[in-house]
XYZ file of C-alpha atoms in Angstrom:
670
model
C 25.462 -46.518 24.882
C 28.496 -44.190 24.734
C 30.128 -46.421 22.104
C 26.916 -46.291 20.018
C 26.927 -42.471 20.199
C 30.574 -42.402 19.072
C 29.715 -44.587 16.100
C 26.808 -42.344 15.156
C 29.022 -39.270 15.339
C 31.440 -40.891 12.886
C 28.848 -41.990 10.324
C 29.293 -40.592 6.832
C 26.784 -40.504 3.998
C 28.177 -41.803 0.731
C 26.486 -40.541 -2.454
C 27.473 -39.607 -5.998
C 28.893 -36.175 -6.757
C 25.934 -34.198 -8.083
C 25.565 -31.473 -10.629
C 22.160 -29.803 -10.406
C 20.884 -31.394 -13.635
C 21.803 -34.893 -12.470
C 20.202 -34.288 -9.072
C 16.964 -33.177 -10.748
C 16.990 -36.220 -13.019
C 17.678 -38.765 -10.277
C 15.039 -37.416 -7.914
C 12.357 -36.692 -10.526
C 12.308 -32.897 -10.365
C 9.125 -31.384 -11.790
C 8.176 -27.726 -11.806
C 4.693 -27.240 -10.283
C 2.244 -25.859 -12.823
C -1.270 -24.564 -12.301
C -3.225 -23.363 -15.306
C -5.523 -20.383 -15.000
C -8.543 -22.591 -15.767
C -7.573 -25.035 -13.024
C -7.084 -22.155 -10.586
C -10.561 -20.780 -11.368
C -12.164 -24.222 -10.968
C -10.506 -24.763 -7.588
C -11.475 -21.269 -6.446
C -15.131 -21.728 -7.465
C -15.190 -25.175 -5.876
C -13.897 -23.821 -2.578
C -16.273 -20.858 -2.528
C -19.999 -21.196 -2.114
C -22.584 -18.605 -1.154
C -22.309 -19.407 2.528
C -18.531 -19.079 2.658
C -18.650 -15.877 0.597
C -21.098 -14.284 3.031
C -19.098 -15.353 6.095
C -15.909 -14.078 4.440
C -17.389 -10.681 3.550
C -19.268 -10.329 6.862
C -17.075 -11.935 9.563
C -19.646 -11.132 12.273
C -21.908 -13.857 10.821
C -19.204 -16.416 11.582
C -17.948 -15.336 14.994
C -21.388 -14.541 16.437
C -22.280 -18.239 16.077
C -19.373 -19.128 18.353
C -19.916 -16.267 20.780
C -20.301 -17.440 24.404
C -23.220 -15.276 25.472
C -23.373 -16.479 29.065
C -19.635 -16.128 29.695
C -18.514 -13.155 27.595
C -21.491 -10.797 27.461
C -20.941 -9.354 30.951
C -17.322 -8.491 30.129
C -18.319 -6.863 26.834
C -21.006 -4.781 28.567
C -18.484 -3.507 31.122
C -15.945 -2.755 28.351
C -18.616 -1.041 26.249
C -19.701 1.190 29.132
C -16.098 2.143 29.904
C -15.222 2.912 26.272
C -18.441 4.905 25.757
C -17.468 7.110 28.695
C -14.094 7.730 27.021
C -15.715 8.376 23.641
C -17.640 11.404 24.934
C -14.732 13.682 25.959
C -12.293 12.329 23.358
C -14.810 12.583 20.531
C -15.718 16.171 21.374
C -12.077 17.185 21.868
C -10.717 15.534 18.731
C -13.552 16.901 16.615
C -12.172 20.364 17.362
C -8.837 19.189 15.925
C -10.704 18.602 12.685
C -12.228 22.101 12.841
C -15.751 20.654 12.910
C -18.457 20.862 15.620
C -17.752 18.759 18.757
C -20.838 16.606 18.174
C -19.141 15.180 15.059
C -16.825 13.243 17.388
C -19.884 11.506 18.849
C -21.221 10.790 15.354
C -17.874 9.143 14.537
C -18.179 6.880 17.564
C -21.609 5.726 16.400
C -22.174 5.422 12.626
C -18.885 3.995 11.298
C -18.336 1.904 14.443
C -21.735 0.273 13.919
C -20.752 -0.712 10.379
C -17.277 -1.905 11.452
C -18.934 -4.317 13.894
C -20.234 -6.389 10.966
C -17.246 -6.244 8.622
C -14.152 -5.917 10.860
C -11.982 -8.834 11.955
C -10.326 -7.346 15.057
C -12.080 -8.116 18.334
C -10.502 -5.451 20.487
C -9.729 -2.235 18.599
C -11.865 0.729 19.597
C -12.729 2.601 16.419
C -13.675 6.271 16.284
C -11.690 9.476 16.656
C -7.889 9.495 16.657
C -5.882 12.670 17.205
C -3.496 12.394 14.247
C -6.201 11.493 11.711
C -8.479 14.268 12.967
C -5.623 16.771 12.756
C -4.829 15.736 9.172
C -8.499 16.085 8.263
C -8.517 19.485 9.962
C -5.752 20.597 7.603
C -8.011 19.977 4.599
C -10.967 21.614 6.364
C -8.867 24.688 7.120
C -7.664 24.897 3.521
C -11.157 24.998 2.015
C -13.309 26.704 4.664
C -13.290 29.513 7.216
C -12.663 28.706 10.903
C -15.428 26.685 12.491
C -16.449 29.291 15.035
C -16.436 33.047 15.014
C -15.431 35.098 18.067
C -18.775 34.537 19.778
C -18.709 30.788 19.307
C -21.330 30.697 16.568
C -20.914 28.224 13.757
C -19.986 29.543 10.327
C -22.370 28.294 7.656
C -20.720 29.808 4.597
C -16.986 29.801 4.003
C -14.887 31.523 1.404
C -11.279 30.462 1.030
C -8.904 31.881 -1.524
C -6.823 29.231 -3.217
C -4.973 29.857 -6.443
C -7.016 33.034 -6.950
C -10.274 31.062 -7.005
C -13.006 31.208 -4.370
C -14.723 28.141 -2.938
C -17.855 28.221 -0.827
C -17.983 25.180 1.452
C -18.821 24.534 5.082
C -16.368 22.649 7.326
C -18.721 19.643 7.400
C -18.828 19.522 3.596
C -15.046 19.390 3.388
C -14.759 16.807 6.181
C -17.372 14.482 4.667
C -15.776 14.770 1.208
C -12.471 13.668 2.716
C -14.225 10.794 4.501
C -15.931 9.611 1.318
C -12.696 9.683 -0.666
C -10.768 7.888 2.084
C -13.449 5.176 2.044
C -13.240 4.892 -1.750
C -9.453 4.594 -1.645
C -9.690 1.860 0.988
C -12.221 -0.088 -1.095
C -9.950 0.207 -4.144
C -7.047 -1.093 -2.052
C -9.257 -3.984 -0.912
C -10.229 -4.883 -4.497
C -6.570 -5.034 -5.540
C -5.591 -6.851 -2.306
C -3.231 -4.083 -1.215
C -3.461 -4.705 2.502
C 0.243 -5.517 2.445
C 0.938 -1.878 1.511
C 0.768 -1.010 5.189
C 4.136 -2.734 5.578
C 5.683 0.221 3.724
C 5.155 2.210 6.907
C 7.720 0.710 9.264
C 7.605 0.905 13.058
C 10.290 3.593 12.932
C 8.360 5.683 10.412
C 5.031 5.394 12.260
C 6.715 6.202 15.585
C 8.427 9.301 14.190
C 5.375 10.458 12.224
C 2.965 10.191 15.146
C 5.460 11.926 17.457
C 5.779 14.836 15.028
C 2.009 14.959 14.563
C 1.613 15.028 18.364
C 3.738 18.200 18.426
C 1.339 19.717 15.877
C -1.638 18.685 18.003
C -0.069 20.119 21.166
C 0.672 23.526 19.627
C -2.775 23.637 18.036
C -4.279 23.479 21.537
C -2.263 26.382 22.996
C -4.866 28.789 21.658
C -7.691 27.199 23.672
C -5.535 26.422 26.704
C -4.545 30.067 27.148
C -7.588 31.728 25.593
C -5.562 33.345 22.805
C -6.926 34.641 19.520
C -4.672 33.228 16.816
C -5.256 33.246 13.054
C -5.601 29.885 11.331
C -2.382 28.975 9.544
C -2.433 27.393 6.104
C 0.177 25.941 3.808
C 3.672 24.832 4.719
C 5.776 25.845 7.762
C 2.573 26.645 9.650
C 3.964 25.230 12.902
C 6.716 27.844 12.832
C 4.146 30.536 12.067
C 1.994 29.302 14.961
C 4.920 29.543 17.396
C 5.638 33.090 16.192
C 1.977 34.094 16.634
C 1.864 32.575 20.134
C 4.958 34.582 21.067
C 3.331 37.765 19.752
C 0.031 37.161 21.597
C 1.445 35.742 24.841
C 0.716 39.024 26.650
C -3.016 38.682 25.836
C -3.588 35.465 27.777
C -7.062 34.915 29.185
C -6.080 34.297 32.804
C -9.312 32.466 33.617
C -8.809 30.019 30.711
C -5.194 29.444 31.749
C -6.236 28.723 35.368
C -9.000 26.303 34.337
C -6.612 24.524 31.931
C -3.881 24.259 34.567
C -6.242 22.836 37.189
C -7.710 20.324 34.702
C -4.271 19.173 33.518
C -2.900 18.800 37.062
C -5.906 16.749 38.205
C -5.838 14.451 35.146
C -2.063 13.927 35.319
C -2.254 13.189 39.067
C -5.013 10.679 38.398
C -3.138 8.975 35.541
C 0.155 8.753 37.429
C -1.037 7.822 40.921
C -4.769 7.153 41.381
C -5.326 5.201 38.137
C -2.633 2.518 38.818
C -3.887 2.129 42.392
C -7.544 1.849 41.304
C -6.573 -0.615 38.562
C -5.047 -2.950 41.141
C -7.960 -2.630 43.534
C -10.982 -2.958 41.247
C -9.631 -3.417 37.713
C -11.799 -0.607 36.327
C -10.138 2.735 35.461
C -11.522 5.989 36.823
C -13.181 7.930 33.952
C -11.272 11.103 34.778
C -11.859 12.648 31.329
C -15.628 12.310 31.705
C -15.433 13.683 35.250
C -13.488 16.670 33.885
C -16.074 17.247 31.151
C -19.081 17.018 33.497
C -17.403 19.147 36.175
C -16.272 21.733 33.628
C -19.788 21.904 32.165
C -21.443 22.401 35.570
C -18.907 24.989 36.761
C -19.215 26.901 33.492
C -23.002 26.801 33.550
C -23.537 27.866 37.155
C -20.485 30.110 37.379
C -21.292 31.939 34.126
C -17.678 31.564 32.992
C -18.431 32.549 29.387
C -20.186 35.815 30.285
C -18.020 36.716 33.284
C -14.521 35.711 32.148
C -14.962 35.491 28.348
C -14.032 31.807 28.332
C -15.020 30.280 24.993
C -17.376 27.317 25.288
C -18.277 24.419 23.004
C -21.437 26.056 21.701
C -24.442 24.532 19.992
C -24.778 20.727 20.171
C -27.880 19.572 18.274
C -30.010 16.673 19.487
C -31.026 13.772 17.312
C -29.221 12.034 14.498
C -27.908 14.022 11.527
C -29.848 13.659 8.270
C -28.245 11.513 5.581
C -26.713 13.781 2.943
C -24.605 13.063 -0.100
C -21.088 14.532 0.348
C -20.107 17.388 -1.952
C -18.662 15.547 -4.942
C -17.051 18.619 -6.490
C -14.687 18.721 -3.493
C -13.229 15.280 -4.220
C -10.489 16.434 -6.652
C -9.459 19.190 -4.227
C -8.986 16.895 -1.215
C -7.526 13.909 -3.094
C -3.916 14.406 -1.959
C -4.897 14.885 1.694
C -7.141 11.825 1.475
C -4.328 9.563 0.248
C -2.184 10.431 3.275
C -5.136 10.006 5.664
C -5.969 6.644 4.075
C -2.463 5.333 4.674
C -2.162 6.666 8.214
C -5.614 5.583 9.446
C -5.244 2.085 7.988
C -1.690 1.595 9.256
C -2.528 2.760 12.774
C -5.587 0.497 12.889
C -3.745 -2.547 11.524
C -0.807 -2.029 13.899
C -3.106 -2.070 16.919
C -5.220 -4.930 15.547
C -2.133 -7.101 15.017
C -0.820 -6.333 18.509
C -4.036 -7.615 20.117
C -4.331 -10.558 17.691
C -0.827 -11.785 18.524
C -1.342 -11.237 22.227
C -4.675 -13.083 22.365
C -3.993 -15.663 19.633
C -6.479 -14.938 16.863
C -6.170 -13.858 13.238
C -6.782 -10.477 11.637
C -7.332 -10.242 7.867
C -5.493 -7.164 6.562
C -7.518 -6.991 3.344
C -10.844 -7.499 5.119
C -9.892 -4.639 7.439
C -9.532 -2.430 4.359
C -13.036 -3.410 3.270
C -14.445 -2.814 6.765
C -12.848 0.606 7.097
C -13.778 1.571 3.538
C -17.468 0.707 3.928
C -17.571 2.344 7.368
C -16.039 5.573 6.081
C -18.351 5.700 3.078
C -21.414 5.262 5.297
C -20.001 7.747 7.815
C -19.532 10.361 5.085
C -23.318 10.478 4.646
C -23.757 11.276 8.353
C -21.351 14.191 8.962
C -18.362 12.052 10.003
C -14.624 12.507 9.567
C -12.382 9.511 8.685
C -12.198 7.165 11.640
C -9.382 5.031 13.005
C -8.456 2.933 16.012
C -7.435 4.673 19.237
C -4.589 3.178 21.241
C -5.829 4.456 24.607
C -9.441 3.310 24.146
C -8.357 -0.028 22.641
C -6.059 -0.746 25.576
C -8.825 0.104 28.041
C -11.337 -2.040 26.138
C -9.018 -5.040 26.318
C -7.774 -4.363 29.864
C -11.246 -4.246 31.451
C -12.071 -7.586 29.864
C -13.635 -6.869 26.467
C -13.959 -10.094 24.504
C -15.363 -8.959 21.136
C -16.871 -6.130 19.107
C -20.086 -6.604 21.101
C -18.452 -4.001 23.367
C -18.692 -1.543 20.469
C -22.430 -2.199 20.136
C -22.900 -1.475 23.835
C -20.887 1.717 23.404
C -23.003 2.723 20.384
C -26.231 2.277 22.358
C -24.993 4.597 25.110
C -23.805 7.195 22.604
C -27.149 7.018 20.813
C -28.817 8.050 24.069
C -26.469 11.019 24.319
C -27.112 12.045 20.714
C -30.887 11.864 21.137
C -31.302 13.531 24.526
C -28.206 14.488 26.523
C -26.074 16.369 23.959
C -27.208 19.956 24.831
C -26.062 19.406 28.414
C -22.441 19.839 27.250
C -22.982 23.173 25.442
C -21.526 25.332 28.307
C -18.374 23.158 28.449
C -15.240 25.389 28.175
C -13.080 24.560 25.183
C -9.998 24.863 27.389
C -11.161 21.721 29.262
C -11.305 19.774 25.997
C -7.864 21.153 25.082
C -6.569 19.941 28.461
C -7.904 16.438 27.766
C -6.112 16.390 24.405
C -2.809 17.609 25.876
C -2.840 15.016 28.664
C -3.706 12.259 26.170
C -0.697 13.275 24.043
C 1.795 12.244 26.730
C 2.250 8.747 25.335
C 2.807 9.944 21.773
C 5.211 12.698 22.811
C 7.239 10.262 24.927
C 7.750 8.163 21.814
C 10.632 10.547 21.090
C 12.680 8.591 23.647
C 12.545 5.623 21.241
C 15.071 7.445 19.048
C 17.825 6.247 21.410
C 16.749 2.634 20.856
C 16.566 3.077 17.076
C 20.029 4.680 17.067
C 21.541 1.744 18.971
C 19.815 -0.865 16.805
C 20.276 0.735 13.395
C 21.728 4.055 12.293
C 19.558 3.843 9.157
C 16.377 3.629 11.247
C 17.563 6.558 13.337
C 18.099 8.666 10.205
C 14.594 7.771 8.979
C 13.171 8.800 12.365
C 15.008 12.135 12.446
C 14.208 13.079 8.829
C 10.525 12.211 9.195
C 10.148 14.028 12.513
C 11.914 17.206 11.390
C 9.977 17.496 8.125
C 6.662 16.773 9.886
C 7.140 19.554 12.431
C 8.976 22.050 10.208
C 7.179 21.663 6.858
C 3.878 19.796 7.168
C 2.342 16.518 8.253
C 1.634 15.046 4.810
C 4.996 16.167 3.407
C 6.716 14.581 6.414
C 4.910 11.296 5.819
C 5.909 11.326 2.147
C 9.516 12.213 2.991
C 9.727 9.450 5.595
C 8.282 6.936 3.140
C 10.778 7.960 0.441
C 13.728 7.767 2.841
C 12.572 4.316 4.000
C 12.270 3.053 0.432
C 15.645 4.594 -0.434
C 17.262 2.752 2.481
C 15.740 -0.542 1.303
C 16.946 0.152 -2.244
C 20.476 0.930 -1.034
C 20.538 -2.287 0.974
C 19.473 -4.257 -2.108
C 22.097 -2.493 -4.255
C 24.881 -3.277 -1.780
C 24.066 -6.714 -0.309
C 26.282 -8.801 1.937
C 29.168 -10.568 0.160
C 32.146 -12.529 1.446
C 34.599 -15.322 0.747
C 33.917 -18.660 2.420
C 36.502 -20.908 4.013
C 36.327 -24.598 4.883
C 36.141 -25.882 8.452
C 38.538 -28.875 8.452
C 36.976 -32.346 8.812
C 33.473 -31.026 8.153
C 31.155 -29.932 5.368
C 30.872 -26.387 6.774
C 31.864 -23.357 4.707
C 31.885 -20.087 6.685
C 32.830 -16.425 6.276
C 36.626 -16.114 6.352
C 36.478 -12.660 7.943
C 34.315 -13.803 10.844
C 35.398 -17.400 11.483
C 39.102 -17.668 12.196
C 38.954 -21.475 12.155
C 37.825 -21.407 8.512
C 40.629 -22.123 6.034
C 40.767 -21.132 2.382
C 41.149 -24.100 0.028
C 44.289 -23.827 -2.059
C 43.518 -22.998 -5.680
C 39.807 -22.379 -4.968
C 37.913 -19.282 -3.893
C 34.306 -19.617 -2.749
C 32.332 -16.427 -3.281
C 29.118 -15.918 -1.264
C 26.412 -13.448 -2.334
C 23.260 -12.688 -0.306
C 20.101 -10.967 -1.581
C 18.620 -10.251 -4.984
C 20.705 -10.156 -8.151
C 19.027 -7.989 -10.763
C 19.471 -5.064 -13.122
C 19.822 -2.654 -10.171
C 22.846 -4.255 -8.526
C 24.472 -6.285 -11.337
C 27.286 -3.708 -11.707
C 27.952 -3.796 -7.950
C 27.975 -7.603 -8.105
C 30.726 -7.582 -10.726
C 32.855 -5.132 -8.756
C 32.440 -7.199 -5.565
C 33.588 -10.363 -7.348
C 36.692 -8.593 -8.669
C 37.447 -7.017 -5.270
C 37.067 -10.155 -3.155
C 38.722 -12.525 -5.614
C 41.558 -10.042 -6.042
C 41.700 -10.359 -9.823
C 40.142 -8.217 -12.515
C 40.132 -10.392 -15.664
C 39.782 -7.383 -17.949
C 42.977 -5.850 -16.554
C 44.800 -9.166 -16.991
C 43.596 -9.413 -20.597
C 44.665 -5.822 -21.335
C 48.079 -6.538 -19.804
C 48.550 -9.555 -22.088
C 47.495 -7.552 -25.128
C 50.052 -4.821 -24.346
C 52.820 -7.440 -24.006
C 51.852 -9.051 -27.312
C 51.838 -5.657 -29.017
C 55.441 -5.265 -27.834
C 56.282 -8.655 -29.360
C 56.500 -10.488 -26.058
C 54.749 -13.872 -26.223
C 54.391 -15.628 -22.882
C 52.999 -19.034 -21.978
C 49.986 -19.310 -19.701
C 52.240 -20.529 -16.906
C 53.963 -17.162 -16.879
C 50.709 -15.526 -15.708
C 50.547 -16.893 -12.204
C 47.257 -15.867 -10.601
C 46.961 -14.725 -7.024
C 47.336 -17.689 -4.612
C 47.557 -20.032 -7.593
C 43.849 -19.563 -8.223
C 42.369 -22.192 -10.557
C 38.655 -22.067 -9.813
C 35.912 -19.824 -8.372
C 32.793 -21.347 -6.845
C 29.823 -19.047 -6.296
C 27.499 -20.036 -3.462
C 23.951 -19.257 -4.669
C 22.069 -20.455 -1.557
C 21.344 -16.929 -0.251
C 20.160 -15.451 -3.569
C 16.410 -14.909 -3.202
C 15.702 -13.638 -6.726
C 17.522 -13.296 -10.026
C 16.415 -11.714 -13.282
C 17.858 -12.142 -16.818
C 20.206 -9.192 -16.234
C 21.564 -10.946 -13.142
C 22.079 -14.173 -15.106
C 23.797 -12.132 -17.797
C 26.134 -10.637 -15.152
C 27.116 -14.128 -13.932
C 27.581 -15.266 -17.538
C 29.829 -12.272 -18.261
C 31.915 -12.879 -15.123
C 32.309 -16.573 -15.966
C 33.330 -15.763 -19.536
C 35.902 -13.189 -18.398
C 37.554 -15.600 -15.957
C 37.475 -18.393 -18.552
C 39.629 -16.210 -20.818
C 42.361 -16.204 -18.174
C 41.996 -19.956 -17.487
C 40.026 -19.689 -14.239
C 36.924 -21.873 -14.028
C 33.717 -20.408 -12.610
C 31.106 -22.750 -11.114
C 27.794 -22.279 -9.283
C 26.537 -24.230 -6.273
C 23.476 -24.447 -4.044
C 20.943 -22.919 -6.441
C 17.358 -22.867 -5.189
C 14.796 -24.237 -7.636
C 13.412 -20.839 -8.837
C 16.968 -19.537 -9.391
C 17.936 -22.657 -11.310
C 14.799 -22.402 -13.445
C 15.583 -18.785 -14.379
C 19.138 -19.743 -15.344
C 17.858 -22.560 -17.569
C 15.329 -20.198 -19.190
C 18.129 -17.787 -20.054
C 20.149 -20.697 -21.426
C 17.215 -21.600 -23.651
C 16.253 -18.153 -24.901
C 19.448 -16.051 -24.647
C 22.551 -18.236 -24.713
C 23.236 -21.330 -26.760
C 25.406 -22.674 -23.991
C 26.199 -21.446 -20.474
C 29.875 -21.204 -19.597
C 29.534 -22.579 -16.063
C 28.578 -25.785 -14.328
C 25.934 -25.850 -11.569
C 26.488 -28.180 -8.606
C 24.022 -29.322 -5.965
C 26.223 -28.237 -3.033
C 29.520 -26.484 -2.380
C 30.987 -29.814 -1.294
C 30.099 -31.327 -4.673
C 31.749 -28.447 -6.492
C 34.903 -28.614 -4.340
C 35.176 -32.394 -4.808
C 34.799 -31.985 -8.563
C 37.507 -29.302 -8.738
C 39.913 -31.322 -6.609
C 39.445 -34.453 -8.691
C 39.469 -32.898 -12.167
C 41.439 -29.633 -12.031
C 43.743 -29.473 -9.029
C 44.858 -33.074 -9.456
C 46.369 -32.330 -12.912
């Protein structure tokens, strides 16, 4: 057996030396072609009415496979748990959007009901999300007066001065206009299959952006936590202005509000850090501490007369019943367009990130484009029922999956419970102090604020990622949320562009007695072949980096043909005529082989750059060959040969070994 293994290890494959053209001819290379007509026929053949319906409405498909006897109990438990979380979170986050607290409950009902039919994620809990609500609140603040006056009464008419013009809109009108436009943008993205656009927002960018937004959310709650009266800030650098105003008003703290906030925060933090882990191990169901805080705060406020006695601001009017369907104010759409683009990107990216996490963990697929359609339709419907743009919530989604939720049936259970609250129980929460809701928000921000510690990881992994994180975070907190998102996106794209402009290049050496060719700088056992230099280029070769490509070839090869040619011309002008042998190239160089295996894309400008390099070296009697071209790269080169050049000045070999063998037998042997 050992002798047989030794024989196998010594086997060699004998084959002809191949240029790429000969290889294609011998093995019947044929470029795959699909006409547009054929594509349409195949598409129509594969799509019938039934498949179209199941594709557009995924619930039709998965409900048929739903195991009612096994999974329903788990979904009911998950739905009850999530509904309990929806109540305090919805009311608290609605205040971030400068709209009435009941809007948070609307958001957990109307769009979630629509998402049930069209969404593909089984575990995300849709509804309010702090960052999205805060971004919507920015638009609401810009085009309307504060939601509540000093006495807690809702403002019905708002006048905001912008560019010396006056607009009269209520906070709900602005919020629903944003929601409608976000839904429209998401539908447009779905039509053009732009689900992949979410990949533009990297993990680093999302981490930094949400951390910066969490700082905004935290400072926005100081007013309610301490019972301060602060003016609403608009425009850029408002976080700095808010800090200045807090410092000015710090002596006017409402002591009662501060005490209630402190007690609520301490109890919730103690529960989350100690009681919650213990209860999770014992019974697997988390303690609904936020709901307990809301109910307790409501009862204490009602029977202790906190509003009248201590001037603690409460939630105020919460209407019963469902809101009437109303068309959003269309004239607001041009005004909120810029804000809506940023909200569209953030809400979709957050939702898809969470959906993919659960899909990978539990082994099922999520359709990124279908998610766009689901969110778009849900937002459009929600805009008719006084809703802000909705998104997935990390905390609720984790709870929904942790307590055993199996599908979006849990969302239906949650909707039924919230419907009961909207129809009958809503007014119960009217005495609830706003400082309790602010406490819930602040405690919930812990996870997002602690994301700042990830900067250390990003710095160790990649300095570029760390720079993206720092730039995004600083601009988000110092300038504004949407400007920070744009800046982070631009820095990310710039880093990708710089990497494509300056790709990895090296010279390859040969490992003796093998067919391996490895980086000479990294593999000390690799030896350079006398008279041959093998140049390796990794990445795209196009109009952007063609100049860098030329300079890298000259630098690594150690010869600039243009300088050599100019030197010869100067000698000839002086009357000195030398033979070619008198121009001895570095290391006796006779041939350059370019390894094309790592080139992922090449355009005509890139082919032109290779052609120019080959022509320059040919003038100083150095041959330039290509090896290891992938099929698309080879096809582009042949196209350029057909339409641009009459004849290419380089040979193309199937492998580096073929090129080296050819050079040794035809050039170096002379």
